[in-house]
Amino acid sequence: MKAFKLAVTIALVSVVAITCPWVGAQELPQAVSTQREMIVTANPLATEAGAFVLKIGGTATDAMIAAQAVLGLVEPQSSGLGGGAFVVYYDDKTHTTTTFDAREKAPSAATEDRFLDANGSSLGFTTAWQSGLSVGVPGVPRLLEVMHQRYGRLPWRPLFVPAIVLAQVGFPLTENTSNQVAGLLALNPSCAEGERLFFRDPTAFAYFVDAAGCTAKPAGAWIRNKDYADTLKLLGRRGAAAFYTGALAADIAAAVQGDLNIPGDMTVEDLNNYRVVERTPVCIDYRGHNVCGMGPPSSGGIAVGQILGILEHFNLGSDPLDVEAVHLFTQAGRLAFADRNLYVADSDFVTVPVAGLLDKDYLAERALLIGEDDMGTAAAGVPPGDFDPTAPDTRAKNSGTSHISIVDRYGNALSMTTTVESSFGNGVMVPGRGFLLNNQLTDFSFAPAAADGTPVANRVEANKRPRSSMSPTLVFDEKGQLELVTGSPGGSRIIGYTAQSIINVFDFGLDPQEAINVPHYMNRNGSTDLETPIPGVTWDYDAQALADALEARGHNVNIVTQTSGLSVIQVTRKGFIGGADYRRDGAVGGR
Ligand code: GLU
């Protein structure tokens, strides 16, 4: 174990010492090729930890555990032990693909009026977000254990060593983390204890903020998190039970119930009862590729599948930024979001017509609705199959999530999207434990029903999982060989980012890095959003000219920043080609 710790320390310190090559560069990042294995995450230290595990013979699952443990430390705004995740997993031995649902659950005391005030009006999003009401029972620790028991090859305990070493030795705070802290602090009316909404929790405040001037700790500040190291050691020694039972579970419940804004109702029993659910993947054939993603409670697999299934009826041409390709993609997005908003929620509680929504004839009919001009707000269709009469939940948000893509030397692959929902989850760090709680329950509809009383499928219910947009995806060729691993954070924009990465590779013939560098465009059944280009990160393009051409076709266009975090691996006969997203701190690793 000592030699292992030393090797890990050397590997990680060398990554900390390397300055990020893309910062300030005007040249676009290039794809990376490897022969044996590959990992892509949103942070170089997490990538390095996972790559090290792969190098010493670990599986994709082993590497994922090491990378997730590091991400919870170095990118705490996006994911961690206090959050949830979905994994789409390919097992090469059995040639099967499966998915793991580690989505957070509403406590057993939750009722449908959770996010309503005394007058029956919805709470403001920020009030709900920065409160104990928003915290779902975390799924990540149990996911790591369940997957390790099934697919791990290295012993469990050492997988936490990279994160433990980093937490003890320290690491430089990223610009991203610092900027996000600063952004939230700026929204506070006052910095005084008891008056802050963001970083109201003294533990999180002390960790992220320089108290003297009430400013974010700067990029490069050396951060240590001994509490987190201790939590990981506990998890390493005792497994996920150490998180879901005993003193740690009691501390989580106390932090939720003692929230300084609005106390929550999560109990130790809720934690004791948390289970990861294995679910069948949602797959669709797209121009000869089998695209497999996450089904309910995520809307990701269905919506990505619908976009592709509709686009299959059109020729997209050869230029991803051509006005016709952009028009078609946005129209498919409108149709997919109309269905998503109405039908998709936790299928353990609501009947979701999954097969009907991906039915080829149904999608052919939907494609007929696309014309020369923007179609305006799309109505949901009527897919074949059973469903409950429900009202739509149309809210769309952006926030705190991360994506990990891995292929190992044994032929296994996984696509994992992992989240605490909004930036820094609900803003509370469990005292003495070093990790943040999520605010995933704000992904539920705040209103339980429409004005006419029709229930919303995605309303709050006890023990239910809120609807997600996370879209971890694996793509296979006609013979069942893995071709692509992709996925991204980005709130409900995840669906567009992921679908776009797939057409960029298969329709436009781009490599994974180019596919990431193409500026984003999408329509979530509202405005058509074009990405503000970022010099040295995205392709240079005339956003205004494209906006004008689309407006001439009836689109209402916004040019906005779109901070995806795509992690893409393409599998070829010669090996792996990887791309990472420099809109965040993405890094490709492996050999
Ligand atoms: N909570 C969101 C979801 O599950 C993801 C948020 C994000 O990407 O930042 O869909």
XYZ file of C-alpha atoms and ligand atoms in Angstrom:
601
model
C 0.000 0.000 0.000
C 2.916 2.387 0.778
C 4.570 1.931 -2.636
C 1.177 2.371 -4.216
C 0.648 5.639 -2.339
C 4.067 6.895 -3.430
C 3.413 6.076 -7.092
C 0.044 7.805 -6.918
C 1.581 10.864 -5.279
C 4.272 11.163 -7.957
C 1.723 10.771 -10.750
C -0.635 13.362 -9.314
C 2.013 15.896 -8.325
C 3.349 15.829 -11.875
C -0.122 16.679 -13.163
C -0.489 19.524 -10.681
C 2.887 20.856 -11.845
C 2.036 20.869 -15.547
C 0.436 24.116 -16.588
C -2.661 23.579 -18.677
C -1.430 23.755 -22.291
C -4.634 25.167 -23.722
C -4.902 28.204 -21.465
C -4.292 31.311 -23.531
C -3.636 29.272 -26.664
C -5.527 30.300 -29.780
C -5.091 26.963 -31.530
C -7.991 24.620 -31.159
C -7.351 21.552 -29.003
C -6.542 18.350 -30.898
C -7.833 14.818 -30.375
C -5.680 12.366 -28.407
C -5.064 8.770 -29.546
C -4.262 5.768 -27.375
C -3.951 2.031 -27.988
C -5.009 0.152 -24.881
C -7.342 2.217 -22.748
C -8.718 5.705 -22.329
C -10.465 7.932 -19.823
C -11.921 11.409 -20.303
C -13.132 13.534 -17.395
C -13.713 17.211 -16.695
C -10.507 17.611 -14.679
C -6.833 16.633 -15.318
C -6.334 15.264 -11.782
C -9.402 13.039 -12.016
C -8.304 11.862 -15.454
C -4.821 11.118 -14.122
C -6.185 9.126 -11.180
C -8.367 7.052 -13.508
C -5.571 6.594 -16.048
C -3.255 5.358 -13.307
C -5.819 2.773 -12.218
C -6.263 1.615 -15.826
C -2.506 1.382 -16.252
C -2.086 -0.984 -13.316
C -4.742 -3.295 -14.712
C -7.920 -1.784 -13.328
C -11.208 -2.001 -15.168
C -13.326 0.881 -16.402
C -15.277 0.577 -13.154
C -12.139 0.704 -11.000
C -10.994 3.814 -12.879
C -14.422 5.412 -12.554
C -14.328 4.986 -8.766
C -10.896 6.625 -8.509
C -11.916 9.442 -10.865
C -15.236 10.092 -9.112
C -13.511 10.265 -5.731
C -11.103 12.895 -7.129
C -13.850 14.874 -8.890
C -15.712 15.198 -5.599
C -12.620 16.978 -4.291
C -11.346 19.065 -7.207
C -14.660 19.837 -8.943
C -17.036 19.935 -5.952
C -19.406 22.303 -7.722
C -20.357 19.480 -10.092
C -20.412 16.049 -8.457
C -19.515 14.095 -5.358
C -20.458 11.616 -2.675
C -23.512 13.716 -1.783
C -24.937 13.489 -5.318
C -26.369 11.040 -7.830
C -25.416 9.548 -11.190
C -26.390 7.370 -14.121
C -24.076 4.870 -15.793
C -24.522 3.113 -19.134
C -22.208 0.113 -19.002
C -20.941 -2.274 -21.655
C -19.613 -5.616 -20.416
C -17.395 -7.157 -23.032
C -17.443 -10.652 -21.534
C -21.178 -11.027 -21.969
C -21.560 -8.526 -24.840
C -24.328 -6.850 -22.909
C -25.209 -3.267 -22.158
C -26.986 -2.279 -18.987
C -27.627 0.877 -16.986
C -27.393 1.823 -13.333
C -29.750 4.365 -11.844
C -28.168 6.035 -8.816
C -30.490 9.015 -8.976
C -31.264 10.769 -5.708
C -34.613 9.918 -4.141
C -37.156 12.093 -2.390
C -37.371 11.313 1.351
C -40.271 9.121 2.446
C -41.909 12.140 4.111
C -42.026 14.136 0.836
C -45.417 15.261 -0.438
C -46.466 16.886 -3.683
C -46.753 20.363 -2.148
C -43.089 20.330 -1.095
C -42.148 23.355 -3.184
C -45.322 25.400 -2.597
C -45.677 28.210 -0.064
C -48.558 28.705 2.362
C -50.631 30.317 -0.403
C -50.089 27.419 -2.781
C -47.656 29.358 -5.012
C -44.347 27.843 -6.109
C -41.309 28.780 -4.041
C -38.670 30.751 -5.931
C -36.059 28.443 -7.429
C -33.226 29.939 -5.363
C -35.157 29.619 -2.099
C -35.835 25.948 -2.792
C -32.295 25.308 -4.085
C -30.586 26.829 -1.033
C -32.573 24.798 1.470
C -32.942 21.407 3.073
C -36.036 20.687 0.970
C -34.007 20.174 -2.186
C -31.737 17.409 -0.889
C -32.394 13.956 -2.294
C -30.973 10.769 -0.774
C -27.552 10.502 -2.461
C -26.827 7.593 -4.810
C -23.137 7.865 -5.673
C -21.505 5.924 -2.792
C -23.788 2.925 -3.273
C -23.306 3.060 -7.044
C -19.537 2.832 -6.645
C -19.904 -0.239 -4.456
C -22.557 -1.992 -6.553
C -20.522 -1.539 -9.714
C -17.275 -2.548 -8.029
C -18.833 -5.772 -6.757
C -19.951 -6.602 -10.305
C -17.141 -5.258 -12.461
C -14.173 -4.346 -10.283
C -10.854 -6.123 -10.631
C -8.593 -4.199 -8.245
C -9.378 -4.244 -4.537
C -11.826 -1.547 -3.382
C -9.799 0.296 -0.782
C -6.778 1.451 -2.826
C -9.110 3.013 -5.415
C -9.621 5.917 -3.022
C -5.906 6.502 -2.488
C -5.446 9.093 -5.268
C -8.246 11.238 -3.848
C -7.061 10.713 -0.269
C -3.516 11.749 -1.189
C -4.766 14.855 -2.975
C -7.095 15.781 -0.133
C -4.245 15.478 2.366
C -1.387 16.988 0.330
C -3.591 19.606 -1.302
C -4.301 20.794 -4.816
C -4.708 24.171 -6.529
C -8.256 25.490 -6.691
C -9.350 25.724 -10.327
C -10.372 28.960 -11.946
C -13.732 27.383 -12.670
C -14.434 26.610 -9.016
C -13.240 30.018 -7.873
C -15.325 31.826 -10.497
C -18.433 29.881 -9.549
C -17.980 30.722 -5.867
C -17.518 34.386 -6.799
C -20.615 34.315 -8.997
C -22.794 33.024 -6.179
C -21.310 35.341 -3.532
C -22.154 38.286 -5.768
C -25.830 37.341 -5.512
C -25.894 37.652 -1.714
C -27.550 40.775 -0.341
C -25.031 40.783 2.506
C -22.094 38.643 3.576
C -22.950 38.623 7.268
C -23.538 35.293 8.971
C -27.271 34.677 9.134
C -27.914 37.015 6.183
C -26.196 35.041 3.442
C -28.287 32.867 1.133
C -25.377 31.439 -0.869
C -22.722 29.843 1.317
C -25.047 30.309 4.294
C -23.534 27.148 5.739
C -20.482 28.094 7.867
C -18.581 24.914 6.906
C -18.905 25.525 3.158
C -18.245 29.239 3.696
C -14.981 28.569 5.526
C -13.897 26.107 2.856
C -14.576 28.196 -0.262
C -14.485 31.824 0.887
C -11.783 34.170 2.214
C -13.763 35.523 5.134
C -11.817 38.790 5.488
C -13.093 40.396 2.303
C -15.901 37.889 1.683
C -14.279 36.946 -1.616
C -13.923 33.574 -3.329
C -10.631 31.840 -2.638
C -8.629 32.642 -5.772
C -7.695 30.238 -8.561
C -4.497 28.483 -7.536
C -5.228 28.730 -3.803
C -3.860 25.579 -2.179
C -6.751 23.553 -0.814
C -6.635 20.656 1.610
C -9.672 18.710 2.754
C -8.764 16.406 5.615
C -12.422 15.720 6.401
C -12.946 14.397 2.886
C -9.822 12.222 3.182
C -11.251 10.755 6.390
C -14.629 10.121 4.755
C -12.940 8.302 1.871
C -10.855 6.237 4.289
C -14.048 5.224 6.048
C -15.687 4.321 2.755
C -12.556 2.372 1.798
C -12.553 0.418 5.060
C -16.251 -0.206 5.538
C -17.830 0.171 2.109
C -20.977 2.103 1.258
C -22.596 1.001 4.537
C -20.336 3.535 6.235
C -22.188 6.249 4.334
C -25.756 5.003 4.531
C -25.765 3.881 8.155
C -24.221 4.900 11.458
C -22.604 8.202 12.351
C -22.123 9.486 8.807
C -25.779 8.884 7.896
C -26.771 10.634 11.131
C -24.564 13.609 10.218
C -26.162 13.867 6.755
C -29.693 13.736 8.147
C -28.777 16.324 10.803
C -27.306 18.667 8.172
C -30.498 18.416 6.106
C -32.841 18.781 9.065
C -30.810 21.636 10.545
C -30.721 23.703 7.361
C -30.410 27.418 8.160
C -32.794 28.430 5.371
C -35.590 25.836 5.342
C -35.088 22.557 7.253
C -35.508 19.382 5.218
C -37.028 16.060 6.231
C -34.494 13.417 5.186
C -34.036 10.776 7.867
C -31.402 8.191 8.659
C -33.957 5.597 7.550
C -34.180 7.190 4.127
C -30.424 6.781 3.873
C -30.548 3.180 5.153
C -33.105 2.325 2.470
C -31.371 3.774 -0.582
C -30.907 1.284 -3.443
C -29.318 1.582 -6.884
C -31.594 0.243 -9.630
C -30.327 -1.622 -12.663
C -32.480 -0.753 -15.686
C -32.688 -1.778 -19.313
C -30.975 0.708 -21.627
C -33.036 2.738 -24.068
C -31.687 2.075 -27.577
C -32.537 3.350 -31.035
C -31.148 2.524 -34.444
C -29.720 5.625 -36.126
C -28.454 5.190 -39.689
C -27.083 1.755 -38.810
C -25.706 2.711 -35.389
C -27.283 1.391 -32.209
C -27.434 4.342 -29.812
C -28.020 3.276 -26.190
C -28.765 5.627 -23.336
C -30.455 6.052 -19.991
C -34.191 5.557 -19.648
C -36.523 7.060 -17.016
C -36.151 8.705 -14.590
C -33.845 10.342 -17.098
C -35.375 11.897 -20.175
C -31.910 11.787 -21.783
C -31.985 8.465 -23.636
C -35.480 9.054 -24.983
C -34.899 12.665 -26.064
C -31.508 11.995 -27.676
C -33.074 8.969 -29.388
C -36.025 11.010 -30.648
C -33.798 13.774 -32.032
C -31.748 11.189 -33.929
C -34.792 9.166 -34.988
C -36.369 12.294 -36.461
C -33.153 13.509 -38.122
C -32.793 10.142 -39.812
C -35.486 11.302 -42.234
C -33.281 14.113 -43.536
C -29.948 14.575 -45.224
C -27.867 16.788 -42.957
C -25.293 17.666 -45.632
C -21.599 17.962 -44.861
C -21.275 21.162 -42.809
C -22.414 21.134 -39.164
C -22.841 24.920 -39.229
C -24.878 25.061 -42.431
C -28.191 26.802 -41.862
C -30.200 23.799 -43.062
C -28.438 21.375 -40.682
C -28.936 23.794 -37.794
C -32.592 24.298 -38.710
C -33.260 20.561 -38.835
C -31.505 19.925 -35.519
C -33.460 22.651 -33.768
C -36.787 21.399 -35.106
C -36.053 17.851 -33.977
C -35.161 19.363 -30.596
C -38.510 21.141 -30.382
C -40.405 17.916 -31.039
C -38.329 15.890 -28.584
C -38.703 18.431 -25.774
C -42.474 18.665 -26.260
C -42.748 14.912 -25.623
C -40.153 14.899 -22.849
C -41.898 17.626 -20.909
C -45.229 15.828 -21.004
C -44.436 12.156 -20.666
C -41.126 11.550 -18.925
C -40.770 11.071 -15.166
C -39.793 8.248 -12.816
C -41.301 5.149 -14.430
C -41.569 3.450 -11.035
C -44.372 5.961 -10.354
C -45.752 6.972 -13.748
C -46.433 4.971 -16.921
C -43.961 6.304 -19.492
C -44.529 5.107 -23.097
C -40.794 4.532 -23.670
C -41.128 2.183 -26.644
C -43.861 4.343 -28.200
C -41.770 7.484 -27.956
C -38.978 5.752 -29.882
C -41.255 3.906 -32.300
C -39.970 4.302 -35.869
C -43.382 4.999 -37.399
C -44.204 7.509 -34.687
C -40.936 9.356 -35.274
C -41.523 9.292 -39.051
C -44.867 11.024 -38.422
C -43.221 13.580 -36.151
C -40.557 14.270 -38.805
C -43.330 15.262 -41.231
C -44.019 18.288 -39.014
C -40.677 19.815 -40.003
C -40.858 22.356 -42.816
C -38.747 25.165 -44.277
C -39.570 27.570 -41.455
C -39.389 27.273 -37.682
C -42.483 25.378 -36.568
C -43.030 27.512 -33.435
C -43.909 25.843 -30.160
C -44.327 22.119 -30.820
C -47.145 20.201 -29.167
C -46.456 16.780 -27.695
C -47.443 13.889 -29.940
C -49.512 10.837 -29.087
C -47.104 7.903 -29.099
C -48.318 4.312 -29.245
C -48.628 2.552 -25.904
C -50.025 3.313 -22.463
C -49.422 6.470 -20.511
C -51.052 8.408 -17.713
C -52.905 11.626 -18.584
C -50.497 14.295 -17.358
C -49.639 17.967 -17.695
C -46.194 19.106 -18.880
C -43.233 20.216 -16.773
C -41.371 22.656 -18.997
C -38.713 24.052 -16.709
C -35.192 24.104 -18.113
C -32.070 24.828 -16.122
C -28.299 24.703 -16.211
C -25.897 23.755 -13.496
C -23.548 21.404 -11.602
C -22.749 18.113 -13.272
C -19.787 16.211 -14.756
C -19.252 13.463 -17.300
C -16.809 10.532 -17.278
C -16.156 8.308 -20.329
C -13.908 5.230 -20.025
C -12.807 2.227 -22.089
C -10.530 -0.374 -20.536
C -8.060 -2.930 -21.905
C -10.597 -5.721 -21.379
C -13.060 -4.210 -23.837
C -15.485 -2.839 -21.240
C -16.769 0.712 -21.458
C -18.827 3.079 -19.379
C -20.487 6.419 -19.807
C -21.333 8.120 -16.521
C -23.002 11.443 -15.877
C -22.678 12.450 -12.250
C -24.259 15.435 -10.535
C -25.079 17.484 -7.473
C -27.660 19.346 -9.677
C -26.855 23.070 -9.298
C -23.469 24.660 -8.660
C -22.213 23.312 -5.259
C -25.481 21.389 -4.801
C -27.573 22.942 -2.039
C -24.507 24.751 -0.663
C -24.199 22.736 2.540
C -21.063 20.787 3.423
C -21.734 18.039 5.930
C -19.773 19.198 9.012
C -16.597 17.198 9.531
C -17.196 15.102 6.380
C -15.810 17.298 3.595
C -18.477 16.865 0.900
C -21.485 18.866 -0.276
C -25.137 17.869 -0.359
C -27.093 17.885 -3.623
C -30.204 19.891 -4.499
C -31.479 17.320 -6.981
C -35.104 17.492 -5.826
C -35.459 20.877 -7.542
C -35.535 18.777 -10.730
C -39.104 17.880 -9.772
C -41.928 20.081 -11.013
C -42.696 22.597 -8.257
C -46.367 22.632 -9.266
C -47.988 19.207 -8.710
C -50.747 19.820 -11.261
C -51.832 22.071 -14.104
C -54.457 24.759 -13.537
C -57.198 22.300 -14.571
C -56.044 19.813 -11.967
C -54.290 17.406 -14.355
C -51.323 16.004 -12.432
C -47.781 16.645 -13.668
C -45.917 13.364 -14.276
C -42.794 14.823 -12.671
C -44.508 16.000 -9.467
C -42.935 15.319 -6.079
C -43.869 12.011 -4.447
C -42.351 10.131 -1.528
C -39.340 7.981 -2.551
C -39.610 9.112 -6.180
C -36.640 10.146 -8.343
C -36.845 13.523 -10.109
C -36.739 13.632 -13.886
C -33.269 14.172 -15.313
C -31.792 15.252 -18.643
C -28.548 13.377 -18.140
C -27.701 11.402 -21.259
C -24.769 9.033 -20.804
C -24.586 7.215 -24.149
C -22.820 4.285 -25.818
C -23.046 3.753 -29.590
C -22.509 0.385 -31.308
C -22.116 -0.570 -34.953
C -24.281 -3.076 -36.833
C -22.196 -5.968 -35.516
C -22.538 -4.804 -31.931
C -18.993 -3.419 -31.702
C -18.605 -0.351 -29.521
C -18.036 2.812 -31.575
C -18.536 5.798 -29.318
C -18.770 6.791 -25.650
C -20.271 10.222 -25.056
C -22.151 12.449 -22.630
C -22.056 15.881 -21.020
C -23.238 18.064 -18.181
C -25.325 21.171 -18.861
C -28.853 20.902 -17.421
C -31.465 20.203 -20.070
C -28.985 21.344 -22.729
C -27.247 17.992 -22.084
C -29.676 16.412 -24.520
C -28.632 18.706 -27.368
C -24.915 18.523 -26.558
C -24.987 14.741 -26.580
C -27.098 14.382 -29.735
C -24.893 16.927 -31.494
C -21.705 15.051 -30.557
C -23.191 11.934 -32.159
C -24.162 13.586 -35.459
C -20.851 15.454 -35.538
C -19.015 12.131 -35.503
C -21.317 9.993 -37.654
C -22.921 12.470 -40.061
C -20.180 15.049 -40.398
C -17.215 12.684 -40.009
C -15.484 14.715 -37.291
C -13.101 13.251 -34.742
C -14.192 13.457 -31.083
C -12.287 16.660 -30.364
C -13.585 18.409 -33.471
C -17.064 17.168 -32.584
C -16.702 18.925 -29.218
C -15.209 22.091 -30.705
C -18.153 22.739 -33.045
C -20.232 25.568 -31.567
C -23.495 24.341 -30.082
C -26.992 25.045 -31.291
C -30.300 23.752 -30.072
C -33.917 24.467 -29.430
C -35.632 23.175 -26.296
C -39.033 24.088 -27.705
C -38.489 27.795 -27.102
C -35.819 30.008 -28.616
C -33.133 28.750 -30.972
C -29.881 29.117 -29.045
C -26.573 29.533 -30.876
C -23.324 29.370 -28.934
C -21.218 32.457 -28.434
C -17.904 31.350 -29.970
C -14.906 31.026 -27.605
C -11.505 31.809 -29.208
C -9.168 28.831 -28.990
C -11.938 26.509 -27.801
C -14.721 26.420 -30.385
C -14.652 26.767 -34.137
C -14.649 30.354 -35.245
C -17.931 31.185 -36.952
C -20.110 34.131 -37.726
C -22.859 33.585 -35.171
C -24.713 36.705 -36.215
C -24.823 35.694 -39.890
C -26.195 32.281 -38.935
C -28.709 33.932 -36.594
C -29.856 36.226 -39.413
C -30.306 33.292 -41.799
C -32.344 31.421 -39.178
C -34.431 34.463 -38.326
C -35.286 34.763 -42.002
C -36.830 31.310 -41.538
C -38.891 32.369 -38.550
C -36.555 31.395 -35.704
C -36.319 33.504 -32.588
C -32.538 33.323 -32.009
C -30.412 33.940 -28.921
C -26.625 33.852 -29.034
C -25.579 32.588 -25.617
C -22.722 30.924 -23.761
C -23.219 27.148 -23.680
C -20.876 25.499 -21.212
C -20.995 21.853 -22.193
C -18.547 19.377 -20.674
C -18.478 16.649 -23.303
C -16.176 13.661 -22.767
C -16.044 11.669 -26.010
C -14.171 8.491 -26.945
C -14.311 6.961 -30.410
C -13.338 3.329 -30.770
C -11.550 2.474 -34.008
C -9.721 -0.595 -35.298
C -6.437 1.080 -34.427
C -7.359 2.138 -30.912
C -9.108 5.008 -29.211
C -9.500 8.654 -30.146
C -10.550 10.989 -27.359
C -11.786 14.530 -27.025
C -12.262 16.653 -23.900
C -14.232 19.826 -23.442
C -12.182 22.988 -22.884
C -15.297 24.946 -22.084
C -14.574 23.309 -18.707
C -11.249 21.727 -17.644
C -11.581 18.500 -19.648
C -8.629 16.146 -20.031
C -8.013 12.882 -21.909
C -5.794 10.190 -20.361
C -4.695 6.617 -21.016
C -2.075 4.823 -23.076
N -29.805 17.920 -12.498
C -29.737 17.922 -13.917
C -30.306 16.637 -14.470
O -30.235 15.632 -13.834
C -28.360 18.075 -14.421
C -27.832 19.405 -14.076
C -26.612 19.772 -14.844
O -26.296 19.262 -15.855
O -25.886 20.642 -14.379
O -30.811 16.648 -15.542
